[in-house]
Amino acid sequence: IPIPIPIPQRLPEMTFPKLLAPIVAALLLAACGATFAPQDLPHLAAGESRRFKLERLDETGAAEQVSLLVVQGEAGGQSRWIQTDAFGAPLARLLATQNGWRRDGFVPPNHAAQAVFTAMFPLLENGFSDGRPRELEGGGAKWRLTPLGENDE
């Protein structure tokens, strides 16, 4: 005995605008990753590195998260940004290139860190010669950035 299988008379029609909308949305979201102009990249020599204590501040200005940030110059004007927690586990690993941010390794995307790193570009260019902490905003939060010397922990 054959079992009747319903066959639709007509398959749903996928029009060009319906097909194009998800593609355009994906491209717009991908464009959000390139949040700086190539001329804004900090100029660090290949192998040069800088270390910072990075603190996310609450409404009262107290630190609610403390992490370590290492920025290292790479060949071709790129720079590698690695943010770790107190145990050394990576919170963000990004590569700043002429074409925007690129993930570096298998760490999940961290858009808040990306925004903070981008906000740091002018600070890296203008230097931290006085060693004082700086406050900045990025990723929807306020941050305190303290440069660390070679012997600071």
mmCIF file of N, CA and C in Angstrom, residues 13-152:
data_model
loop_
_atom_site.group_PDB
_atom_site.id
_atom_site.type_symbol
_atom_site.label_atom_id
_atom_site.label_comp_id
_atom_site.label_asym_id
_atom_site.label_seq_id
_atom_site.Cartn_x
_atom_site.Cartn_y
_atom_site.Cartn_z
ATOM 1 N N GLU A 13 8.801 31.248 -2.898
ATOM 2 C CA GLU A 13 9.629 32.025 -3.806
ATOM 3 C C GLU A 13 10.547 32.951 -3.012
ATOM 4 N N MET A 14 11.824 32.902 -3.296
ATOM 5 C CA MET A 14 12.790 33.763 -2.633
ATOM 6 C C MET A 14 13.100 34.902 -3.594
ATOM 7 N N THR A 15 12.581 36.069 -3.289
ATOM 8 C CA THR A 15 12.807 37.209 -4.162
ATOM 9 C C THR A 15 14.174 37.809 -3.889
ATOM 10 N N PHE A 16 14.652 38.582 -4.827
ATOM 11 C CA PHE A 16 15.975 39.183 -4.715
ATOM 12 C C PHE A 16 16.110 40.062 -3.470
ATOM 13 N N PRO A 17 15.142 40.957 -3.155
ATOM 14 C CA PRO A 17 15.298 41.764 -1.929
ATOM 15 C C PRO A 17 15.337 40.918 -0.656
ATOM 16 N N LYS A 18 14.562 39.839 -0.624
ATOM 17 C CA LYS A 18 14.578 38.990 0.572
ATOM 18 C C LYS A 18 15.916 38.284 0.717
ATOM 19 N N LEU A 19 16.538 37.953 -0.376
ATOM 20 C CA LEU A 19 17.833 37.288 -0.364
ATOM 21 C C LEU A 19 18.954 38.278 -0.044
ATOM 22 N N LEU A 20 18.810 39.492 -0.519
ATOM 23 C CA LEU A 20 19.846 40.496 -0.357
ATOM 24 C C LEU A 20 19.906 41.068 1.066
ATOM 25 N N ALA A 21 18.780 41.165 1.740
ATOM 26 C CA ALA A 21 18.728 41.779 3.076
ATOM 27 C C ALA A 21 19.661 41.104 4.080
ATOM 28 N N PRO A 22 19.664 39.766 4.214
ATOM 29 C CA PRO A 22 20.594 39.155 5.174
ATOM 30 C C PRO A 22 22.063 39.362 4.802
ATOM 31 N N ILE A 23 22.347 39.401 3.523
ATOM 32 C CA ILE A 23 23.740 39.602 3.092
ATOM 33 C C ILE A 23 24.196 41.011 3.453
ATOM 34 N N VAL A 24 23.347 41.994 3.202
ATOM 35 C CA VAL A 24 23.690 43.381 3.543
ATOM 36 C C VAL A 24 23.854 43.533 5.053
ATOM 37 N N ALA A 25 22.980 42.913 5.828
ATOM 38 C CA ALA A 25 23.084 42.984 7.288
ATOM 39 C C ALA A 25 24.401 42.384 7.766
ATOM 40 N N ALA A 26 24.790 41.258 7.212
ATOM 41 C CA ALA A 26 26.054 40.621 7.599
ATOM 42 C C ALA A 26 27.248 41.511 7.251
ATOM 43 N N LEU A 27 27.211 42.143 6.095
ATOM 44 C CA LEU A 27 28.305 43.031 5.699
ATOM 45 C C LEU A 27 28.391 44.260 6.608
ATOM 46 N N LEU A 28 27.241 44.796 6.984
ATOM 47 C CA LEU A 28 27.249 45.943 7.896
ATOM 48 C C LEU A 28 27.812 45.575 9.258
ATOM 49 N N LEU A 29 27.449 44.399 9.764
ATOM 50 C CA LEU A 29 27.995 43.960 11.049
ATOM 51 C C LEU A 29 29.491 43.723 10.958
ATOM 52 N N ALA A 30 29.949 43.167 9.850
ATOM 53 C CA ALA A 30 31.381 42.934 9.670
ATOM 54 C C ALA A 30 32.139 44.256 9.601
ATOM 55 N N ALA A 31 31.517 45.279 9.035
ATOM 56 C CA ALA A 31 32.166 46.577 8.927
ATOM 57 C C ALA A 31 32.377 47.219 10.292
ATOM 58 N N CYS A 32 31.575 46.837 11.280
ATOM 59 C CA CYS A 32 31.733 47.403 12.628
ATOM 60 C C CYS A 32 33.076 47.023 13.226
ATOM 61 N N GLY A 33 33.720 45.962 12.742
ATOM 62 C CA GLY A 33 35.000 45.531 13.270
ATOM 63 C C GLY A 33 36.119 46.488 12.934
ATOM 64 N N ALA A 34 36.037 47.207 11.835
ATOM 65 C CA ALA A 34 37.066 48.157 11.436
ATOM 66 C C ALA A 34 36.683 49.525 11.971
ATOM 67 N N THR A 35 37.028 49.810 13.230
ATOM 68 C CA THR A 35 36.547 51.009 13.895
ATOM 69 C C THR A 35 37.582 52.124 13.951
ATOM 70 N N PHE A 36 38.619 52.043 13.140
ATOM 71 C CA PHE A 36 39.625 53.095 13.160
ATOM 72 C C PHE A 36 40.206 53.264 11.762
ATOM 73 N N ALA A 37 40.751 54.436 11.540
ATOM 74 C CA ALA A 37 41.418 54.707 10.268
ATOM 75 C C ALA A 37 42.853 54.197 10.354
ATOM 76 N N PRO A 38 43.404 53.695 9.252
ATOM 77 C CA PRO A 38 44.770 53.150 9.291
ATOM 78 C C PRO A 38 45.800 54.136 9.840
ATOM 79 N N GLN A 39 45.624 55.422 9.585
ATOM 80 C CA GLN A 39 46.601 56.410 10.087
ATOM 81 C C GLN A 39 46.538 56.566 11.598
ATOM 82 N N ASP A 40 45.475 56.045 12.239
ATOM 83 C CA ASP A 40 45.354 56.138 13.699
ATOM 84 C C ASP A 40 46.115 55.052 14.436
ATOM 85 N N LEU A 41 46.600 54.030 13.724
ATOM 86 C CA LEU A 41 47.336 52.941 14.372
ATOM 87 C C LEU A 41 48.527 53.494 15.154
ATOM 88 N N PRO A 42 48.737 53.022 16.380
ATOM 89 C CA PRO A 42 49.925 53.473 17.116
ATOM 90 C C PRO A 42 51.183 52.918 16.452
ATOM 91 N N HIS A 43 52.237 53.691 16.504
ATOM 92 C CA HIS A 43 53.498 53.287 15.871
ATOM 93 C C HIS A 43 54.411 52.662 16.917
ATOM 94 N N LEU A 44 54.438 51.338 16.947
ATOM 95 C CA LEU A 44 55.339 50.602 17.827
ATOM 96 C C LEU A 44 56.308 49.823 16.946
ATOM 97 N N ALA A 45 57.579 49.873 17.274
ATOM 98 C CA ALA A 45 58.567 49.116 16.517
ATOM 99 C C ALA A 45 58.320 47.624 16.712
ATOM 100 N N ALA A 46 58.658 46.836 15.708
ATOM 101 C CA ALA A 46 58.511 45.381 15.819
ATOM 102 C C ALA A 46 59.303 44.898 17.026
ATOM 103 N N GLY A 47 58.644 44.160 17.903
ATOM 104 C CA GLY A 47 59.283 43.645 19.115
ATOM 105 C C GLY A 47 59.133 44.550 20.326
ATOM 106 N N GLU A 48 58.807 45.832 20.110
ATOM 107 C CA GLU A 48 58.590 46.748 21.239
ATOM 108 C C GLU A 48 57.274 46.380 21.921
ATOM 109 N N SER A 49 57.273 46.370 23.244
ATOM 110 C CA SER A 49 56.034 46.052 23.951
ATOM 111 C C SER A 49 55.832 47.007 25.112
ATOM 112 N N ARG A 50 54.569 47.200 25.443
ATOM 113 C CA ARG A 50 54.191 48.031 26.583
ATOM 114 C C ARG A 50 53.167 47.270 27.404
ATOM 115 N N ARG A 51 53.286 47.408 28.723
ATOM 116 C CA ARG A 51 52.370 46.698 29.632
ATOM 117 C C ARG A 51 51.563 47.706 30.427
ATOM 118 N N PHE A 52 50.291 47.333 30.684
ATOM 119 C CA PHE A 52 49.382 48.208 31.397
ATOM 120 C C PHE A 52 48.527 47.398 32.360
ATOM 121 N N LYS A 53 48.168 48.035 33.474
ATOM 122 C CA LYS A 53 47.108 47.506 34.328
ATOM 123 C C LYS A 53 45.837 48.193 33.845
ATOM 124 N N LEU A 54 44.831 47.393 33.507
ATOM 125 C CA LEU A 54 43.578 47.903 32.970
ATOM 126 C C LEU A 54 42.469 47.582 33.962
ATOM 127 N N GLU A 55 41.794 48.627 34.452
ATOM 128 C CA GLU A 55 40.742 48.439 35.456
ATOM 129 C C GLU A 55 39.418 48.981 34.922
ATOM 130 N N ARG A 56 38.391 48.133 34.928
ATOM 131 C CA ARG A 56 37.040 48.609 34.595
ATOM 132 C C ARG A 56 36.454 49.175 35.877
ATOM 133 N N LEU A 57 35.920 50.403 35.786
ATOM 134 C CA LEU A 57 35.444 51.117 36.968
ATOM 135 C C LEU A 57 33.929 51.057 37.077
ATOM 136 N N ASP A 58 33.439 51.015 38.317
ATOM 137 C CA ASP A 58 31.987 51.086 38.535
ATOM 138 C C ASP A 58 31.570 52.560 38.620
ATOM 139 N N GLU A 59 30.309 52.818 38.982
ATOM 140 C CA GLU A 59 29.785 54.184 39.025
ATOM 141 C C GLU A 59 30.508 55.069 40.028
ATOM 142 N N THR A 60 31.060 54.462 41.081
ATOM 143 C CA THR A 60 31.740 55.240 42.112
ATOM 144 C C THR A 60 33.219 55.459 41.804
ATOM 145 N N GLY A 61 33.715 54.844 40.751
ATOM 146 C CA GLY A 61 35.128 54.967 40.394
ATOM 147 C C GLY A 61 36.002 53.878 40.973
ATOM 148 N N ALA A 62 35.379 52.899 41.640
ATOM 149 C CA ALA A 62 36.136 51.776 42.193
ATOM 150 C C ALA A 62 36.340 50.712 41.111
ATOM 151 N N ALA A 63 37.447 50.013 41.190
ATOM 152 C CA ALA A 63 37.745 48.971 40.198
ATOM 153 C C ALA A 63 36.855 47.761 40.435
ATOM 154 N N GLU A 64 36.132 47.327 39.378
ATOM 155 C CA GLU A 64 35.321 46.115 39.486
ATOM 156 C C GLU A 64 35.932 44.957 38.707
ATOM 157 N N GLN A 65 36.889 45.238 37.831
ATOM 158 C CA GLN A 65 37.627 44.194 37.128
ATOM 159 C C GLN A 65 39.037 44.714 36.890
ATOM 160 N N VAL A 66 40.033 43.902 37.199
ATOM 161 C CA VAL A 66 41.424 44.272 36.981
ATOM 162 C C VAL A 66 42.033 43.251 36.042
ATOM 163 N N SER A 67 42.739 43.744 35.033
ATOM 164 C CA SER A 67 43.383 42.840 34.080
ATOM 165 C C SER A 67 44.713 43.437 33.642
ATOM 166 N N LEU A 68 45.502 42.623 32.974
ATOM 167 C CA LEU A 68 46.794 43.033 32.436
ATOM 168 C C LEU A 68 46.654 43.138 30.925
ATOM 169 N N LEU A 69 47.221 44.185 30.354
ATOM 170 C CA LEU A 69 47.197 44.375 28.906
ATOM 171 C C LEU A 69 48.627 44.518 28.408
ATOM 172 N N VAL A 70 48.968 43.745 27.393
ATOM 173 C CA VAL A 70 50.270 43.858 26.743
ATOM 174 C C VAL A 70 50.013 44.253 25.299
ATOM 175 N N VAL A 71 50.693 45.314 24.856
ATOM 176 C CA VAL A 71 50.617 45.767 23.467
ATOM 177 C C VAL A 71 51.995 45.581 22.876
ATOM 178 N N GLN A 72 52.067 44.848 21.766
ATOM 179 C CA GLN A 72 53.363 44.538 21.163
ATOM 180 C C GLN A 72 53.363 44.935 19.703
ATOM 181 N N GLY A 73 54.407 45.648 19.287
ATOM 182 C CA GLY A 73 54.567 46.017 17.892
ATOM 183 C C GLY A 73 54.929 44.797 17.058
ATOM 184 N N GLU A 74 54.374 44.738 15.861
ATOM 185 C CA GLU A 74 54.636 43.640 14.926
ATOM 186 C C GLU A 74 55.129 44.215 13.602
ATOM 187 N N ALA A 75 55.597 43.361 12.718
ATOM 188 C CA ALA A 75 56.056 43.787 11.401
ATOM 189 C C ALA A 75 54.902 44.394 10.603
ATOM 190 N N GLY A 76 55.219 45.296 9.703
ATOM 191 C CA GLY A 76 54.209 45.877 8.830
ATOM 192 C C GLY A 76 53.313 46.901 9.517
ATOM 193 N N GLY A 77 53.742 47.456 10.648
ATOM 194 C CA GLY A 77 52.951 48.472 11.330
ATOM 195 C C GLY A 77 51.779 47.927 12.128
ATOM 196 N N GLN A 78 51.688 46.614 12.267
ATOM 197 C CA GLN A 78 50.614 46.012 13.046
ATOM 198 C C GLN A 78 50.990 46.009 14.531
ATOM 199 N N SER A 79 49.983 45.801 15.364
ATOM 200 C CA SER A 79 50.254 45.649 16.791
ATOM 201 C C SER A 79 49.337 44.581 17.365
ATOM 202 N N ARG A 80 49.879 43.799 18.288
ATOM 203 C CA ARG A 80 49.142 42.707 18.935
ATOM 204 C C ARG A 80 48.730 43.179 20.327
ATOM 205 N N TRP A 81 47.448 42.959 20.669
ATOM 206 C CA TRP A 81 46.869 43.401 21.933
ATOM 207 C C TRP A 81 46.362 42.178 22.671
ATOM 208 N N ILE A 82 46.920 41.919 23.854
ATOM 209 C CA ILE A 82 46.534 40.737 24.634
ATOM 210 C C ILE A 82 46.138 41.200 26.031
ATOM 211 N N GLN A 83 44.873 40.953 26.375
ATOM 212 C CA GLN A 83 44.352 41.288 27.701
ATOM 213 C C GLN A 83 44.122 39.982 28.442
ATOM 214 N N THR A 84 44.669 39.874 29.662
ATOM 215 C CA THR A 84 44.512 38.657 30.457
ATOM 216 C C THR A 84 43.937 38.998 31.830
ATOM 217 N N ASP A 85 43.311 37.999 32.448
ATOM 218 C CA ASP A 85 42.811 38.190 33.810
ATOM 219 C C ASP A 85 43.960 37.957 34.793
ATOM 220 N N ALA A 86 43.659 37.980 36.081
ATOM 221 C CA ALA A 86 44.691 37.842 37.116
ATOM 222 C C ALA A 86 45.409 36.493 37.073
ATOM 223 N N PHE A 87 44.758 35.487 36.504
ATOM 224 C CA PHE A 87 45.362 34.148 36.417
ATOM 225 C C PHE A 87 46.100 33.925 35.106
ATOM 226 N N GLY A 88 46.104 34.921 34.224
ATOM 227 C CA GLY A 88 46.790 34.798 32.948
ATOM 228 C C GLY A 88 45.927 34.251 31.834
ATOM 229 N N ALA A 89 44.648 34.008 32.089
ATOM 230 C CA ALA A 89 43.749 33.526 31.032
ATOM 231 C C ALA A 89 43.390 34.692 30.116
ATOM 232 N N PRO A 90 43.467 34.488 28.802
ATOM 233 C CA PRO A 90 43.190 35.602 27.883
ATOM 234 C C PRO A 90 41.720 36.016 27.891
ATOM 235 N N LEU A 91 41.498 37.323 27.973
ATOM 236 C CA LEU A 91 40.160 37.898 27.851
ATOM 237 C C LEU A 91 39.946 38.425 26.433
ATOM 238 N N ALA A 92 41.033 38.878 25.802
ATOM 239 C CA ALA A 92 40.981 39.379 24.425
ATOM 240 C C ALA A 92 42.352 39.209 23.797
ATOM 241 N N ARG A 93 42.364 38.797 22.540
ATOM 242 C CA ARG A 93 43.592 38.717 21.735
ATOM 243 C C ARG A 93 43.241 39.257 20.363
ATOM 244 N N LEU A 94 43.762 40.442 20.061
ATOM 245 C CA LEU A 94 43.427 41.090 18.801
ATOM 246 C C LEU A 94 44.687 41.602 18.126
ATOM 247 N N LEU A 95 44.609 41.686 16.811
ATOM 248 C CA LEU A 95 45.691 42.229 16.011
ATOM 249 C C LEU A 95 45.159 43.469 15.315
ATOM 250 N N ALA A 96 45.776 44.626 15.559
ATOM 251 C CA ALA A 96 45.387 45.868 14.882
ATOM 252 C C ALA A 96 46.183 45.947 13.587
ATOM 253 N N THR A 97 45.478 45.931 12.463
ATOM 254 C CA THR A 97 46.119 45.965 11.147
ATOM 255 C C THR A 97 45.632 47.188 10.371
ATOM 256 N N GLN A 98 46.220 47.418 9.216
ATOM 257 C CA GLN A 98 45.790 48.518 8.342
ATOM 258 C C GLN A 98 44.333 48.362 7.917
ATOM 259 N N ASN A 99 43.809 47.137 7.955
ATOM 260 C CA ASN A 99 42.432 46.863 7.531
ATOM 261 C C ASN A 99 41.456 46.772 8.690
ATOM 262 N N GLY A 100 41.894 47.064 9.906
ATOM 263 C CA GLY A 100 41.013 47.008 11.070
ATOM 264 C C GLY A 100 41.455 45.924 12.038
ATOM 265 N N TRP A 101 40.572 45.579 12.950
ATOM 266 C CA TRP A 101 40.872 44.570 13.966
ATOM 267 C C TRP A 101 40.714 43.177 13.381
ATOM 268 N N ARG A 102 41.597 42.286 13.809
ATOM 269 C CA ARG A 102 41.516 40.879 13.422
ATOM 270 C C ARG A 102 41.738 40.037 14.671
ATOM 271 N N ARG A 103 40.918 38.996 14.824
ATOM 272 C CA ARG A 103 41.099 38.095 15.969
ATOM 273 C C ARG A 103 42.445 37.400 15.851
ATOM 274 N N ASP A 104 43.068 37.185 16.992
ATOM 275 C CA ASP A 104 44.388 36.566 17.041
ATOM 276 C C ASP A 104 44.294 35.350 17.953
ATOM 277 N N GLY A 105 44.115 34.185 17.383
ATOM 278 C CA GLY A 105 43.982 32.974 18.186
ATOM 279 C C GLY A 105 42.534 32.556 18.320
ATOM 280 N N PHE A 106 42.269 31.728 19.303
ATOM 281 C CA PHE A 106 40.950 31.124 19.467
ATOM 282 C C PHE A 106 40.154 31.725 20.616
ATOM 283 N N VAL A 107 40.464 32.947 21.000
ATOM 284 C CA VAL A 107 39.726 33.626 22.062
ATOM 285 C C VAL A 107 38.434 34.183 21.452
ATOM 286 N N PRO A 108 37.297 34.035 22.131
ATOM 287 C CA PRO A 108 36.045 34.579 21.594
ATOM 288 C C PRO A 108 36.131 36.093 21.385
ATOM 289 N N PRO A 109 35.339 36.635 20.468
ATOM 290 C CA PRO A 109 35.366 38.082 20.243
ATOM 291 C C PRO A 109 35.026 38.847 21.514
ATOM 292 N N ASN A 110 35.707 39.948 21.727
ATOM 293 C CA ASN A 110 35.478 40.796 22.891
ATOM 294 C C ASN A 110 35.369 42.236 22.377
ATOM 295 N N HIS A 111 34.139 42.645 22.053
ATOM 296 C CA HIS A 111 33.918 43.949 21.435
ATOM 297 C C HIS A 111 34.192 45.099 22.404
ATOM 298 N N ALA A 112 33.958 44.880 23.694
ATOM 299 C CA ALA A 112 34.249 45.924 24.681
ATOM 300 C C ALA A 112 35.756 46.181 24.722
ATOM 301 N N ALA A 113 36.553 45.128 24.717
ATOM 302 C CA ALA A 113 38.008 45.288 24.720
ATOM 303 C C ALA A 113 38.467 45.989 23.448
ATOM 304 N N GLN A 114 37.879 45.627 22.334
ATOM 305 C CA GLN A 114 38.227 46.249 21.058
ATOM 306 C C GLN A 114 37.975 47.760 21.122
ATOM 307 N N ALA A 115 36.863 48.170 21.713
ATOM 308 C CA ALA A 115 36.544 49.596 21.838
ATOM 309 C C ALA A 115 37.543 50.294 22.761
ATOM 310 N N VAL A 116 37.926 49.646 23.854
ATOM 311 C CA VAL A 116 38.904 50.237 24.781
ATOM 312 C C VAL A 116 40.259 50.364 24.096
ATOM 313 N N PHE A 117 40.673 49.325 23.389
ATOM 314 C CA PHE A 117 41.964 49.364 22.708
ATOM 315 C C PHE A 117 42.002 50.502 21.682
ATOM 316 N N THR A 118 40.906 50.668 20.944
ATOM 317 C CA THR A 118 40.848 51.742 19.956
ATOM 318 C C THR A 118 40.940 53.106 20.649
ATOM 319 N N ALA A 119 40.274 53.258 21.793
ATOM 320 C CA ALA A 119 40.338 54.513 22.544
ATOM 321 C C ALA A 119 41.746 54.789 23.069
ATOM 322 N N MET A 120 42.568 53.745 23.195
ATOM 323 C CA MET A 120 43.937 53.906 23.695
ATOM 324 C C MET A 120 44.915 54.399 22.637
ATOM 325 N N PHE A 121 44.577 54.315 21.361
ATOM 326 C CA PHE A 121 45.518 54.682 20.295
ATOM 327 C C PHE A 121 46.170 56.044 20.526
ATOM 328 N N PRO A 122 45.393 57.114 20.781
ATOM 329 C CA PRO A 122 46.052 58.412 20.981
ATOM 330 C C PRO A 122 46.945 58.439 22.225
ATOM 331 N N LEU A 123 46.555 57.702 23.250
ATOM 332 C CA LEU A 123 47.379 57.672 24.463
ATOM 333 C C LEU A 123 48.729 57.014 24.191
ATOM 334 N N LEU A 124 48.743 55.972 23.378
ATOM 335 C CA LEU A 124 50.007 55.312 23.057
ATOM 336 C C LEU A 124 50.899 56.222 22.220
ATOM 337 N N GLU A 125 50.288 56.983 21.325
ATOM 338 C CA GLU A 125 51.064 57.881 20.470
ATOM 339 C C GLU A 125 51.659 59.043 21.263
ATOM 340 N N ASN A 126 50.891 59.575 22.204
ATOM 341 C CA ASN A 126 51.339 60.743 22.969
ATOM 342 C C ASN A 126 52.191 60.367 24.170
ATOM 343 N N GLY A 127 52.303 59.076 24.430
ATOM 344 C CA GLY A 127 53.202 58.607 25.477
ATOM 345 C C GLY A 127 52.624 58.648 26.882
ATOM 346 N N PHE A 128 53.292 57.913 27.747
ATOM 347 C CA PHE A 128 52.965 57.854 29.172
ATOM 348 C C PHE A 128 54.220 58.206 29.944
ATOM 349 N N SER A 129 54.918 59.226 29.491
ATOM 350 C CA SER A 129 56.223 59.533 30.085
ATOM 351 C C SER A 129 56.136 59.838 31.582
ATOM 352 N N ASP A 130 55.000 60.358 32.040
ATOM 353 C CA ASP A 130 54.887 60.682 33.455
ATOM 354 C C ASP A 130 54.471 59.482 34.304
ATOM 355 N N GLY A 131 54.039 58.383 33.665
ATOM 356 C CA GLY A 131 53.676 57.172 34.398
ATOM 357 C C GLY A 131 52.359 57.248 35.137
ATOM 358 N N ARG A 132 51.615 58.339 34.958
ATOM 359 C CA ARG A 132 50.344 58.489 35.668
ATOM 360 C C ARG A 132 49.235 57.686 35.005
ATOM 361 N N PRO A 133 48.263 57.204 35.808
ATOM 362 C CA PRO A 133 47.106 56.519 35.245
ATOM 363 C C PRO A 133 46.248 57.487 34.433
ATOM 364 N N ARG A 134 45.587 56.966 33.434
ATOM 365 C CA ARG A 134 44.651 57.739 32.611
ATOM 366 C C ARG A 134 43.297 57.057 32.662
ATOM 367 N N GLU A 135 42.237 57.854 32.616
ATOM 368 C CA GLU A 135 40.898 57.286 32.540
ATOM 369 C C GLU A 135 40.354 57.518 31.144
ATOM 370 N N LEU A 136 39.621 56.528 30.647
ATOM 371 C CA LEU A 136 39.025 56.632 29.324
ATOM 372 C C LEU A 136 37.729 55.849 29.300
ATOM 373 N N GLU A 137 36.942 56.072 28.243
ATOM 374 C CA GLU A 137 35.682 55.366 28.079
ATOM 375 C C GLU A 137 35.752 54.536 26.813
ATOM 376 N N GLY A 138 35.164 53.362 26.892
ATOM 377 C CA GLY A 138 35.117 52.482 25.735
ATOM 378 C C GLY A 138 34.332 51.233 26.065
ATOM 379 N N GLY A 139 33.590 50.740 25.093
ATOM 380 C CA GLY A 139 32.826 49.522 25.309
ATOM 381 C C GLY A 139 31.722 49.675 26.329
ATOM 382 N N GLY A 140 31.198 50.904 26.475
ATOM 383 C CA GLY A 140 30.107 51.128 27.413
ATOM 384 C C GLY A 140 30.529 51.187 28.874
ATOM 385 N N ALA A 141 31.812 51.359 29.140
ATOM 386 C CA ALA A 141 32.293 51.400 30.524
ATOM 387 C C ALA A 141 33.409 52.430 30.649
ATOM 388 N N LYS A 142 33.726 52.776 31.895
ATOM 389 C CA LYS A 142 34.873 53.640 32.181
ATOM 390 C C LYS A 142 36.027 52.750 32.614
ATOM 391 N N TRP A 143 37.230 53.144 32.205
ATOM 392 C CA TRP A 143 38.425 52.343 32.469
ATOM 393 C C TRP A 143 39.529 53.226 33.015
ATOM 394 N N ARG A 144 40.383 52.643 33.843
ATOM 395 C CA ARG A 144 41.614 53.298 34.310
ATOM 396 C C ARG A 144 42.773 52.495 33.738
ATOM 397 N N LEU A 145 43.687 53.201 33.119
ATOM 398 C CA LEU A 145 44.828 52.586 32.459
ATOM 399 C C LEU A 145 46.090 53.071 33.129
ATOM 400 N N THR A 146 46.861 52.141 33.700
ATOM 401 C CA THR A 146 48.095 52.491 34.404
ATOM 402 C C THR A 146 49.259 51.804 33.710
ATOM 403 N N PRO A 147 50.219 52.584 33.214
ATOM 404 C CA PRO A 147 51.399 51.963 32.586
ATOM 405 C C PRO A 147 52.242 51.238 33.625
ATOM 406 N N LEU A 148 52.759 50.091 33.236
ATOM 407 C CA LEU A 148 53.615 49.297 34.123
ATOM 408 C C LEU A 148 55.028 49.317 33.565
ATOM 409 N N GLY A 149 55.991 49.476 34.458
ATOM 410 C CA GLY A 149 57.393 49.423 34.045
ATOM 411 C C GLY A 149 57.858 47.977 33.959
ATOM 412 N N GLU A 150 59.117 47.800 33.702
ATOM 413 C CA GLU A 150 59.691 46.450 33.549
ATOM 414 C C GLU A 150 59.576 45.633 34.839
ATOM 415 N N ASN A 151 59.686 46.289 36.002
ATOM 416 C CA ASN A 151 59.704 45.551 37.270
ATOM 417 C C ASN A 151 58.370 45.539 37.994
ATOM 418 N N ASP A 152 57.343 46.190 37.419
ATOM 419 C CA ASP A 152 56.031 46.221 38.065
ATOM 420 C C ASP A 152 55.326 44.895 37.875
#
